[in-house]
């Protein structure tokens, strides 16, 4: 992400007056949405539309095993779906107007689990996880559907897990960007212990925001809680994107002031004018 600062001259009568043009970058932040297991990209289109409204280029997609590739439902693995996410990420940052240094990834449930691991494979500046799922590291190449046959998975998710003992949590522990974790108040699939494990893992994130959506179940069934989540996500994305642009603009202005000071020092014969 960049901001352009340009010194220009403006004609007035027979003179030229100096001016400075500060303008937004030509490149845009990119937002990649990752749906949950059993979901589809359609679930993310409303939020993608809102993110476009704050000046982002957004991409939604269907993980293998869903929609067009539903025939792979019984055989697709976590390894396959993480490869899907990497491919979608690479396609997005290859867009000429997307700034590869300003990428947000928004994951729901299983998509949040995959999104956390993406951060170890590709640069991610902003990471938003809604009810992120958690799985044991074993059986990585097994069909994802088989993981739910493990009768101990529910107990695993209710336990306190050290970040060192889970691949997704290790990724979060290494993450240095800004993170948002959203929890559903009445989630019977991803219990609060899972969210707590993720939150504890983000020990080195630049910033961490946690929100609980009152009345929400895992699927965010009602329109009311869907809107509440959308509002939280878009407000956070707006804060991140605008804040980053502001920081860059501030740095540009500081650099400009330093250049002016250096120019004044190099011309000692000229009388210094007071700042009014």
Coordinates of C-alpha atoms in Angstrom, one line a residue, residues 7 34 51 60 66 78-79 89 100 143 145-146 163 166 196 228-229 243 253-254 269:
X7 CA 4.9 19.0 -5.5
X34 CA -12.7 -18.5 2.8
X51 CA -15.5 -4.5 1.6
X60 CA -14.6 -15.4 -3.0
X66 CA -18.1 -28.0 -2.7
X78 CA -7.1 -30.6 4.4
X79 CA -4.0 -30.7 2.3
X89 CA -4.3 -16.1 -2.9
X100 CA 0.5 -7.7 -2.5
X143 CA -10.2 -37.2 3.6
X145 CA -14.8 -36.1 6.2
X146 CA -13.0 -38.9 8.1
X163 CA 0.1 -23.3 20.6
X166 CA -1.2 -27.6 16.9
X196 CA -9.6 -19.1 23.6
X228 CA -23.9 -7.9 13.4
X229 CA -21.0 -10.0 12.1
X243 CA -5.1 3.3 9.5
X253 CA 5.0 14.0 5.2
X254 CA 7.8 13.4 7.7
X269 CA 22.9 32.4 2.8

